[in-house]
Coordinates of C-alpha atoms and ligand atoms in Angstrom, one line a residue:
M1463 CA 10.2 31.2 -7.8
V1464 CA 12.4 30.2 -4.8
H1465 CA 12.8 27.3 -2.9
T1466 CA 12.2 26.8 1.0
T1467 CA 15.6 28.2 2.3
A1468 CA 17.7 26.8 4.8
L1469 CA 15.8 28.7 7.7
F1470 CA 13.1 26.1 7.2
A1471 CA 15.0 23.4 6.6
A1472 CA 16.5 22.7 9.7
T1473 CA 13.6 22.4 11.8
A1474 CA 11.5 20.8 9.2
S1475 CA 13.9 17.6 9.0
L1476 CA 13.6 17.6 13.0
L1477 CA 9.7 17.4 12.4
L1478 CA 9.7 15.4 9.1
S1479 CA 11.6 12.9 10.7
N1480 CA 8.7 11.8 13.3
T1481 CA 6.5 11.4 9.8
V1482 CA 8.7 8.5 8.5
Q1483 CA 7.8 5.4 10.2
A1484 CA 3.8 5.9 9.6
E1485 CA 1.5 4.0 11.7
G1486 CA -0.4 1.0 9.8
L1487 CA -3.8 1.2 9.7
Y1488 CA -4.9 -2.3 11.3
T1489 CA -4.1 -2.9 15.3
K1490 CA -2.5 -5.9 16.2
N1491 CA -5.9 -7.2 17.2
S1492 CA -7.5 -6.8 13.9
G1493 CA -8.3 -10.4 11.9
V1494 CA -6.4 -8.5 9.2
L1495 CA -2.8 -10.1 9.3
Q1496 CA -0.2 -7.3 8.7
I1497 CA 2.7 -8.7 7.0
T1498 CA 6.0 -6.8 5.5
G1499 CA 7.7 -7.4 2.1
M1500 CA 9.8 -10.1 4.3
D1501 CA 6.8 -11.8 5.7
Y1502 CA 4.9 -12.5 2.1
D1503 CA 7.0 -15.2 0.4
R1504 CA 6.7 -17.3 3.5
V1505 CA 3.1 -16.1 4.9
I1506 CA 1.4 -15.4 1.4
A1507 CA 3.3 -17.0 -1.6
K1508 CA 4.3 -20.1 -0.1
S1509 CA 0.9 -20.8 1.9
N1510 CA -1.4 -23.4 0.5
Y1511 CA -4.0 -21.0 1.2
T1512 CA -5.5 -18.8 -0.9
S1513 CA -5.1 -15.1 0.3
I1514 CA -6.2 -11.5 -0.3
V1515 CA -3.5 -9.1 0.1
E1516 CA -4.2 -4.9 0.8
F1517 CA -1.6 -2.4 -0.5
Y1518 CA -1.9 0.7 1.4
A1519 CA -1.0 3.8 3.0
P1520 CA -2.2 5.1 5.9
W1521 CA -2.8 8.6 4.6
C1522 CA -5.3 7.3 2.2
G1523 CA -8.6 8.1 2.4
H1524 CA -9.9 5.1 0.5
C1525 CA -8.1 2.9 2.8
R1526 CA -9.5 4.2 5.5
N1527 CA -12.7 3.8 4.0
L1528 CA -12.1 0.4 3.3
K1529 CA -10.9 -0.6 6.7
P1530 CA -14.4 -1.5 8.5
A1531 CA -15.2 -3.9 5.1
Y1532 CA -11.6 -5.4 5.1
E1533 CA -12.2 -6.2 8.8
A1534 CA -15.5 -7.9 8.4
A1535 CA -14.4 -9.8 5.1
A1536 CA -11.0 -11.1 7.5
K1537 CA -13.7 -12.0 10.2
S1538 CA -15.7 -13.7 7.9
L1539 CA -12.7 -15.8 6.3
A1540 CA -11.4 -16.3 9.4
G1541 CA -9.8 -20.1 8.9
I1542 CA -10.9 -20.1 5.2
A1543 CA -8.3 -17.7 3.6
K1544 CA -5.7 -15.3 5.0
V1545 CA -6.6 -11.4 4.5
A1546 CA -3.5 -9.6 4.6
A1547 CA -2.5 -5.8 4.8
V1548 CA 0.6 -4.6 3.7
N1549 CA 1.6 -0.8 4.5
C1550 CA 3.1 0.7 1.7
D1551 CA 4.2 4.0 3.4
D1552 CA 6.6 2.1 5.6
E1553 CA 9.9 2.4 4.0
M1554 CA 10.9 -1.4 4.3
N1555 CA 8.0 -2.0 2.1
K1556 CA 8.5 0.4 -0.1
P1557 CA 10.3 -1.6 -3.1
F1558 CA 8.1 -4.7 -2.0
C1559 CA 5.2 -3.1 -3.2
G1560 CA 7.0 -1.6 -6.3
Q1561 CA 7.8 -4.9 -7.3
M1562 CA 4.1 -5.8 -6.8
G1563 CA 3.6 -3.4 -9.5
V1564 CA 1.3 -1.0 -6.8
Q1565 CA 0.2 2.2 -8.1
G1566 CA -2.4 3.7 -6.0
F1567 CA -4.0 2.6 -3.1
P1568 CA -5.4 0.8 -2.1
T1569 CA -4.5 -2.2 -4.6
L1570 CA -6.0 -5.5 -3.5
K1571 CA -4.4 -8.6 -4.6
I1572 CA -6.1 -12.3 -4.5
V1573 CA -2.8 -14.8 -4.4
R1574 CA -4.0 -18.4 -5.0
P1575 CA -1.5 -21.4 -4.7
G1576 CA -0.1 -21.9 -8.2
K1577 CA 1.0 -25.6 -9.9
E1578 CA 4.2 -25.0 -8.9
R1579 CA 5.0 -24.5 -4.9
G1580 CA 5.7 -21.2 -3.8
K1581 CA 4.9 -19.6 -7.7
P1582 CA 1.3 -18.2 -6.9
T1583 CA -1.2 -16.9 -9.2
V1584 CA -1.8 -13.3 -7.9
E1585 CA -5.2 -11.2 -10.1
D1586 CA -5.8 -7.8 -9.0
Y1587 CA -9.5 -7.8 -7.1
Q1588 CA -10.9 -5.0 -9.2
G1589 CA -14.6 -5.7 -7.6
Q1590 CA -16.6 -3.7 -4.9
R1591 CA -15.1 -2.7 -1.6
A1592 CA -17.7 -4.3 0.2
A1593 CA -17.2 -7.1 2.8
K1594 CA -19.7 -9.2 1.1
A1595 CA -18.4 -8.7 -2.3
I1596 CA -14.5 -9.4 -1.5
V1597 CA -15.5 -12.3 1.0
E1598 CA -17.2 -14.1 -2.5
A1599 CA -14.3 -13.2 -4.7
V1600 CA -12.0 -14.8 -2.5
K1601 CA -13.6 -18.0 -1.5
D1602 CA -14.5 -18.5 -5.5
K1603 CA -10.4 -18.8 -5.7
I1604 CA -9.9 -21.4 -3.3
P1605 CA -8.9 -24.8 -5.2
N1606 CA -11.5 -27.6 -5.1
T1607 CA -10.0 -30.9 -4.7
V1608 CA -12.7 -32.5 -2.9
K1609 CA -14.3 -35.4 -4.7
R1610 CA -17.7 -35.6 -5.9
V1611 CA -19.3 -38.9 -5.6
T1612 CA -22.3 -40.8 -6.5
D1613 CA -24.2 -43.9 -5.8
K1614 CA -22.3 -45.5 -8.7
T1615 CA -19.3 -44.0 -8.0
L1616 CA -19.0 -44.0 -4.1
D1617 CA -17.5 -48.1 -3.8
E1618 CA -14.7 -47.0 -6.3
W1619 CA -14.1 -43.9 -3.9
L1620 CA -14.1 -46.0 -0.8
Q1621 CA -11.2 -48.6 -2.3
E1622 CA -9.3 -46.0 -3.5
K1623 CA -6.2 -46.5 -1.1
N1624 CA -8.4 -47.8 1.5
E1625 CA -6.2 -47.8 4.4
T1626 CA -6.2 -44.1 4.5
A1627 CA -8.7 -42.0 6.1
K1628 CA -11.5 -40.4 4.3
A1629 CA -14.4 -38.1 5.1
I1630 CA -17.3 -37.6 3.1
L1631 CA -20.0 -34.9 3.3
F1632 CA -23.6 -35.5 2.3
S1633 CA -25.4 -32.3 1.3
D1634 CA -28.3 -30.9 -0.7
K1635 CA -26.1 -28.7 -2.4
G1636 CA -24.2 -29.4 -5.7
L1637 CA -21.7 -26.6 -4.9
T1638 CA -18.8 -27.4 -2.8
S1639 CA -18.3 -25.2 0.3
A1640 CA -15.3 -23.0 0.9
T1641 CA -15.2 -24.6 4.0
L1642 CA -15.2 -28.2 2.6
R1643 CA -12.4 -27.1 0.1
T1644 CA -10.1 -25.6 2.7
L1645 CA -10.7 -28.7 4.9
A1646 CA -9.4 -30.6 2.2
I1647 CA -6.2 -28.8 1.6
D1648 CA -5.7 -28.5 5.2
F1649 CA -5.7 -32.8 5.0
A1650 CA -4.7 -33.2 1.8
G1651 CA -2.4 -36.5 1.9
L1652 CA -4.1 -37.2 4.7
I1653 CA -7.4 -37.5 4.4
S1654 CA -9.3 -37.8 1.6
V1655 CA -12.8 -35.4 1.1
A1656 CA -15.6 -36.6 -1.1
Q1657 CA -19.1 -34.9 -1.4
I1658 CA -21.9 -36.4 -1.9
R1659 CA -25.8 -35.2 -2.3
N1660 CA -28.8 -36.5 -0.6
K1661 CA -30.5 -37.7 -3.9
E1662 CA -28.1 -40.6 -4.1
T1663 CA -30.4 -42.8 -1.8
A1664 CA -28.1 -46.0 -1.8
A1665 CA -25.4 -43.8 -0.4
M1666 CA -27.6 -42.2 2.5
E1667 CA -28.8 -45.9 3.3
T1668 CA -25.4 -47.2 3.1
F1669 CA -24.2 -44.5 6.0
G1670 CA -27.8 -44.2 7.4
V1671 CA -27.7 -40.4 7.0
E1672 CA -31.2 -39.1 7.6
K1673 CA -30.4 -35.3 7.3
V1674 CA -28.0 -32.9 5.7
P1675 CA -25.4 -31.8 6.0
T1676 CA -24.1 -34.7 7.7
L1677 CA -20.3 -35.7 7.7
I1678 CA -18.6 -38.7 8.2
L1679 CA -14.9 -39.7 8.8
L1680 CA -13.8 -43.1 7.6
P1681 CA -10.8 -43.5 9.8
G1682 CA -9.4 -46.2 6.9
G1683 CA -8.9 -49.9 7.3
T1684 CA -11.1 -51.8 9.3
K1685 CA -12.6 -49.0 12.0
D1686 CA -16.0 -48.1 12.3
P1687 CA -17.0 -44.9 10.5
I1688 CA -17.4 -41.4 12.9
N1689 CA -20.5 -39.3 12.7
Y1690 CA -19.6 -35.5 13.3
E1691 CA -22.0 -33.8 15.8
G1692 CA -21.3 -30.5 15.6
E1693 CA -21.5 -27.2 14.0
M1694 CA -20.6 -26.8 10.3
K1695 CA -18.1 -24.3 10.9
K1696 CA -14.2 -24.6 10.0
E1697 CA -12.3 -24.9 13.3
A1698 CA -14.2 -27.9 15.0
M1699 CA -14.2 -29.4 11.6
V1700 CA -10.8 -29.4 11.8
E1701 CA -10.5 -30.4 15.2
F1702 CA -13.2 -33.4 14.7
L1703 CA -10.8 -34.6 11.5
S1704 CA -7.7 -34.2 13.8
Q1705 CA -8.4 -37.5 15.7
V1706 CA -6.8 -39.6 12.6
A1707 CA -4.3 -36.9 11.1
T1708 CA -2.5 -33.5 12.0
P1709 CA -3.7 -30.9 9.5
N1710 CA -0.8 -29.4 7.0
P1711 CA 0.7 -26.5 7.8
D1712 CA -0.9 -23.9 5.7
C1713 CA 2.8 -22.3 5.3
P1714 CA 6.3 -23.3 6.1
P1715 CA 7.4 -22.5 9.6
A1716 CA 8.9 -19.0 10.7
K1717 CA 12.4 -19.7 11.0
P1718 CA 13.8 -19.3 14.6
K1719 CA 15.4 -15.6 15.6
K1720 CA 17.9 -15.0 18.2
S1721 CA 16.2 -11.6 18.6
K1722 CA 13.7 -11.1 21.7
A1723 CA 10.7 -12.4 19.1
S1724 CA 12.0 -15.9 19.6
K1725 CA 9.4 -16.7 22.3
E1726 CA 6.4 -15.7 20.1
D1727 CA 8.0 -17.0 16.9
K1728 CA 7.8 -20.6 19.0
K1729 CA 4.4 -19.8 19.9
A1730 CA 3.5 -19.2 16.1
S1731 CA 5.3 -22.3 14.6
K1732 CA 3.6 -24.3 17.3
S1733 CA 0.3 -23.5 16.5
S1734 CA 0.9 -23.2 12.8
S1735 CA -0.7 -26.5 12.2
K1736 CA -4.3 -24.7 12.7
F1737 CA -4.5 -22.2 10.1
S1738 CA -7.0 -20.1 12.3
K1739 CA -4.4 -20.1 15.2
A1740 CA -1.2 -19.5 12.4
S1741 CA -3.4 -16.4 11.2
A1742 CA -3.6 -14.9 15.0
S1743 CA -0.2 -15.3 15.2
H1744 CA 0.6 -12.5 13.1
K1745 CA 1.8 -10.4 15.6
S1746 CA 5.0 -12.3 15.5
A1747 CA 5.4 -10.6 12.0
D1748 CA 8.3 -12.5 11.1
A1749 CA 11.0 -11.1 9.2
S1750 CA 13.2 -14.0 8.4
S1751 CA 12.2 -15.4 5.2
A1752 CA 13.3 -13.0 2.2
A1753 CA 11.0 -11.9 0.2
A1754 CA 13.7 -12.7 -2.7
S1755 CA 11.2 -14.7 -4.7
A1756 CA 8.3 -11.9 -3.9
K1757 CA 8.5 -10.8 -7.4
S1758 CA 5.7 -13.3 -8.8
E1759 CA 6.1 -14.7 -12.1
T1760 CA 2.4 -14.3 -12.4
V1761 CA 2.6 -10.8 -11.6
D1762 CA 2.3 -9.0 -15.0
E1763 CA 2.3 -5.9 -13.9
P1764 CA 5.2 -3.3 -14.6
V1765 CA 7.7 -3.0 -12.4
K1766 CA 7.5 0.7 -10.9
A1767 CA 9.6 0.9 -8.2
A1768 CA 11.2 4.5 -7.1
E1769 CA 14.2 2.6 -5.2
S1770 CA 15.7 -0.3 -6.4
P1771 CA 13.8 -3.1 -6.1
G1772 CA 15.4 -5.6 -3.7
A1773 CA 16.9 -3.0 -2.3
N1774 CA 16.2 -3.7 1.5
L1775 CA 15.3 -7.2 1.2
K1776 CA 16.9 -9.1 4.1
D1777 CA 19.4 -11.6 3.6
E1778 CA 18.6 -15.0 5.7
D1779 CA 21.9 -14.4 7.8
A1780 CA 21.8 -10.7 8.6
P1781 CA 20.9 -10.1 12.2
E1782 CA 18.7 -6.5 11.3
P1783 CA 16.8 -5.6 8.4
I1784 CA 19.0 -3.0 6.4
I1785 CA 17.6 0.7 6.7
I1786 CA 17.5 2.7 3.3
P1787 CA 19.3 5.5 4.8
Q1788 CA 17.2 8.7 4.5
E1789 CA 17.7 11.0 2.0
E1790 CA 20.3 13.7 2.8
T1791 CA 18.3 16.7 1.0
K1792 CA 15.0 17.1 2.4
P1793 CA 11.8 17.7 0.5
T1794 CA 10.6 21.4 0.0
I1795 CA 7.9 23.0 -1.7
P1796 CA 8.1 26.2 -3.9
L1797 CA 8.1 29.3 -2.4
L1798 CA 6.1 32.3 -4.6
A1799 CA 7.3 35.6 -3.5
E1800 CA 6.1 37.7 -6.4
S1801 CA 2.3 38.6 -7.2
S1802 CA 2.7 37.7 -10.5
E1803 CA 3.9 34.0 -9.9
L1804 CA 1.0 33.7 -7.2
Q1805 CA -1.3 34.9 -10.1
S1806 CA 0.0 33.2 -13.1
S1807 CA 0.3 29.5 -10.8
C1808 CA -3.0 29.5 -8.8
L1809 CA -5.2 33.1 -9.4
N1810 CA -5.9 33.4 -13.2
V1811 CA -9.2 32.1 -14.5
K1812 CA -7.2 29.0 -16.2
S1813 CA -5.6 27.5 -12.5
K1814 CA -7.0 24.5 -11.0
I1815 CA -6.7 23.7 -7.4
C1816 CA -3.6 24.6 -5.5
I1817 CA -2.8 24.4 -1.9
V1818 CA -1.3 27.3 -0.7
A1819 CA 0.2 28.0 2.8
L1820 CA 0.5 31.3 3.3
L1821 CA 3.0 32.5 5.9
P1822 CA 3.6 34.8 8.4
K1823 CA 6.2 37.5 8.4
D1824 CA 8.0 35.3 11.1
D1825 CA 9.2 32.8 8.9
T1826 CA 11.3 30.9 11.9
S1827 CA 8.0 30.1 13.4
E1828 CA 7.3 26.3 14.6
A1829 CA 4.1 26.6 12.5
T1830 CA 5.9 27.6 9.2
A1831 CA 8.0 24.7 9.5
S1832 CA 5.6 22.5 10.2
A1833 CA 3.2 23.4 7.8
L1834 CA 6.0 23.5 4.7
A1835 CA 7.9 19.8 6.1
S1836 CA 4.3 18.4 6.0
L1837 CA 3.4 19.9 3.0
A1838 CA 6.6 19.0 1.5
S1839 CA 6.5 14.9 2.7
I1840 CA 2.8 14.8 1.4
H1841 CA 3.6 16.1 -2.0
K1842 CA 6.8 13.9 -2.2
K1843 CA 4.8 10.7 -1.4
H1844 CA 2.7 11.6 -4.4
D1845 CA 5.3 12.4 -6.3
A1846 CA 7.2 9.3 -5.5
Q1847 CA 4.0 7.2 -6.4
G1848 CA 3.3 8.9 -9.4
S1849 CA 0.2 10.8 -9.0
H1850 CA -0.6 13.8 -10.5
L1851 CA -1.3 15.8 -7.3
F1852 CA -2.0 19.3 -7.6
P1853 CA 0.7 22.1 -6.7
F1854 CA 1.7 23.0 -3.0
F1855 CA 2.9 26.6 -2.5
G1856 CA 4.4 28.7 0.2
I1857 CA 3.4 32.3 0.0
P1858 CA 5.9 34.6 2.0
A1859 CA 4.2 37.4 4.0
S1860 CA 6.2 39.4 1.9
N1861 CA 4.1 38.6 -1.4
P1862 CA 1.9 41.7 -2.1
L1863 CA -1.1 39.8 -2.5
V1864 CA -1.2 38.1 1.1
P1865 CA -2.7 41.2 2.8
L1866 CA -5.2 41.2 -0.1
I1867 CA -6.1 37.5 0.3
L1868 CA -6.1 37.5 4.2
A1869 CA -8.5 40.5 3.9
E1870 CA -10.8 39.0 1.1
L1871 CA -11.1 35.6 2.7
K1872 CA -11.3 36.8 6.2
L1873 CA -8.8 34.6 7.0
G1874 CA -7.5 36.9 10.3
S1875 CA -4.3 37.5 11.8
E1876 CA -1.1 37.6 10.2
E1877 CA 0.9 36.3 12.4
E1878 CA -0.5 32.6 11.7
V1879 CA 0.1 30.5 9.2
H1880 CA -3.3 30.2 7.0
L1881 CA -3.9 27.0 4.7
I1882 CA -6.1 27.0 2.1
A1883 CA -6.9 25.4 -0.9
T1884 CA -8.2 27.7 -4.3
N1885 CA -9.5 26.6 -7.5
A1886 CA -9.8 29.8 -9.0
K1887 CA -11.0 28.1 -12.9
R1888 CA -14.3 26.9 -10.8
G1889 CA -13.9 29.8 -8.6
W1890 CA -13.8 28.1 -4.9
W1891 CA -11.6 27.9 -2.1
K1892 CA -11.4 25.8 1.1
K1893 CA -9.7 26.7 4.1
Y1894 CA -7.7 24.2 6.5
S1895 CA -9.2 23.9 9.9
G1896 CA -7.6 21.7 11.5
Q1897 CA -5.3 21.0 14.5
G1898 CA -2.1 22.5 14.2
F1899 CA 0.1 21.5 10.4
G1900 CA 1.1 17.6 11.3
T1901 CA 1.5 15.5 8.3
V1902 CA -1.7 13.1 9.3
E1903 CA -4.0 16.2 9.7
I1904 CA -3.0 18.0 6.4
E1905 CA -3.0 14.4 4.5
Q1906 CA -6.5 13.9 5.6
W1907 CA -7.7 17.6 4.7
V1908 CA -5.8 17.0 1.2
D1909 CA -7.4 13.7 0.4
A1910 CA -10.9 15.3 0.9
I1911 CA -10.1 17.9 -1.6
R1912 CA -8.9 15.1 -3.7
M1913 CA -12.3 13.5 -3.5
G1914 CA -14.1 16.5 -4.0
E1915 CA -15.3 16.6 -0.2
G1916 CA -15.6 19.4 2.1
K1917 CA -17.5 22.6 2.0
K1918 CA -16.1 24.7 -0.4
E1919 CA -16.8 28.7 -0.3
K1920 CA -17.0 30.9 -3.2
L1921 CA -13.5 32.6 -4.2
P1922 CA -14.0 36.5 -4.5
D1923 CA -13.4 38.2 -8.0
S1924 CA -11.6 40.6 -6.7
L1925 CA -8.7 38.0 -6.1
L1926 CA -8.9 37.3 -9.9
G1927 CA -8.3 40.5 -11.0
E1928 CA -11.0 42.8 -12.8
E1929 CA -10.5 42.2 -16.4
K1930 CA -10.8 38.4 -15.7
K1931 CA -14.5 38.3 -14.3
A1932 CA -16.1 38.3 -17.4
E1933 CA -13.8 35.2 -18.6
V1934 CA -14.5 33.4 -15.7
K1935 CA -18.4 33.3 -15.9
E1936 CA -17.9 32.1 -19.5
E1937 CA -15.5 29.2 -18.2
N1938 CA -17.9 28.2 -15.3
V1939 CA -20.8 28.2 -18.1
A1940 CA -18.5 25.8 -20.9
D1941 CA -16.9 23.7 -18.6
Q1942 CA -19.3 21.1 -17.1
Q1943 CA -16.8 18.4 -16.2
P1944 CA -16.7 17.4 -12.6
I1945 CA -13.3 17.7 -10.8
K1946 CA -11.1 15.2 -11.5
I1947 CA -10.4 12.6 -9.3
E1948 CA -7.3 10.6 -9.3
V1949 CA -8.1 7.7 -7.2
E1950 CA -10.6 5.3 -8.3
E1951 CA -13.8 5.3 -6.7
I1952 CA -15.8 2.5 -5.9
P1953 CA -19.1 2.9 -4.0
D1954 CA -19.8 0.5 -0.8
E1955 CA -22.1 -1.5 -0.9
D1956 CA -24.0 -1.8 2.2
E1957 CA -22.4 -4.2 4.5
K1958 CA -25.2 -5.6 6.3
S1959 CA -25.6 -8.8 4.4
Q1960 CA -22.2 -9.9 5.6
H1961 CA -23.0 -12.8 7.2
D1962 CA -20.9 -16.1 7.2
H1963 CA -21.5 -17.8 3.9
N1964 CA -19.3 -20.9 4.7
E1965 CA -22.8 -23.1 5.4
L1966 CA -22.2 -25.9 3.9
Ligands
NAG81 C1 -9.2 -52.9 1.4 O1 -8.7 -53.4 0.6 C2 -8.0 -54.8 0.7 C3 -8.0 -55.1 -0.6 O2 -8.5 -55.0 -1.8 C4 -9.4 -55.5 1.2 O3 -9.3 -56.6 1.7 C5 -10.1 -54.6 2.5 O4 -11.2 -55.6 3.0 C6 -10.3 -53.4 2.2 N1 -10.3 -52.8 3.6 C7 -11.9 -52.0 3.7 C8 -12.0 -51.6 5.0 O5 -12.5 -51.5 2.6
NAG82 C1 0.8 -28.1 1.6 O1 0.0 -29.0 1.5 C2 0.8 -30.1 1.0 C3 -0.3 -31.2 0.3 O2 -0.8 -30.7 -0.8 C4 1.6 -30.8 2.5 O3 2.0 -31.6 2.3 C5 2.0 -29.4 3.0 O4 2.6 -29.9 4.2 C6 1.4 -28.3 3.1 N1 1.6 -27.1 3.5 C7 3.0 -26.4 3.5 C8 3.8 -25.2 4.0 O5 3.2 -26.7 2.1

């Protein structure tokens, strides 16, 4: 077994450097708040709001599948809770993702304020990956500080700190909606919020309430109550209550930076009093608050960071983030030059999935370098995560089996790179037919294989050697187990019922 020669390495490193800074999955216009390990502490951990955070990698198929549901959830939770995402493929975020105990993608965690400020409770979200389920799970975690009152307790509540403002919602519901709970958080210490049922007739009469829901603001002191006439929507309700008090900021303000982003920062802190706007201001992606306390005490999973935790955490005074130096040695994949190596690794009745790049004679071609570099970087990624990805091999044209494989699988020219997946144990193979050999395209293909997707073709027995045929048949009958998928798969529920559940 030889390893990739220096011949490839030079070209490969060039190509590889383009793939280091992976594009995030969510665009700037997405309702999903894109955060880094640096933002987490300020924006999520120190927030009075409840958040859900997705830890993802852009190349992961399940992450891409989750995207529409996650964006729908973000829309539905706007102003109620934060829906955030961390790209763990970004070198900057890797130590943070490790600290958070992320073992696979996507990982969803619900983060809510703990008893102590800045020490949130972090729990894995294990529910369905559908918008509705996510929305309900997050709403469920929003703390409830709304006082429940009855005819009997109304006077007592009204007399409590009677100079401060109060708001009371008359409702036919026993439960307190996420919207009202969030309003109480927005105005904590400023406006006492209560809820009362419409069966409490004395109270209904006292306030002259005829329909539910009705929200009444009691400005405090001797000022007259004010009936809310607008829609029962979070933002409008905040505005209504804002006439007596400015809502609390949901999280500490971004520290001003000297960099070019300072203009955006100003915008962000100005609007940070209003959560809905603060959430929209995530473009500023502030990096000033170090994620030193990101390793929340309530994260109970073991830390499995490939890099030393905190290696790239930014000092508050440092002007630029510390970039982890690129590795000196480029990743490689093994090259199988001998037919026996290929046979024992991929083409015998026991061999499971192999990704095999059949290389042309001209091993200096761009396609060769590109394919090898992409495969190596994909495998390295998985290795770093500790996921057991099937092996990748490069097969030089000098391997005596290459002409036979090209002919039997009708792959065509021996002047080109042919990328195939084989599973000799199950007797199938798949062909990569993407455009070029970039990391993204190949990753998608590899992902599909991991998920058992894509067209399988019958692997000709001739490639397994005459004496193996009988064995193959037996094995196929005996072995009924499905292909093992490494990534847990939760089928998405239909997402058509993702309407707003914030009604009161
Ligand atoms: C508030 O409490 C004080 C003292 O108990 C009382 O004099 C005043 O009338 C109360 N104000 C209201 C609006 O109930
Ligand atoms: C959070 O809530 C408290 C009241 O409970 C408030 O004083 C504070 O301003 C709010 N915002 C932040 C960022 O702590």
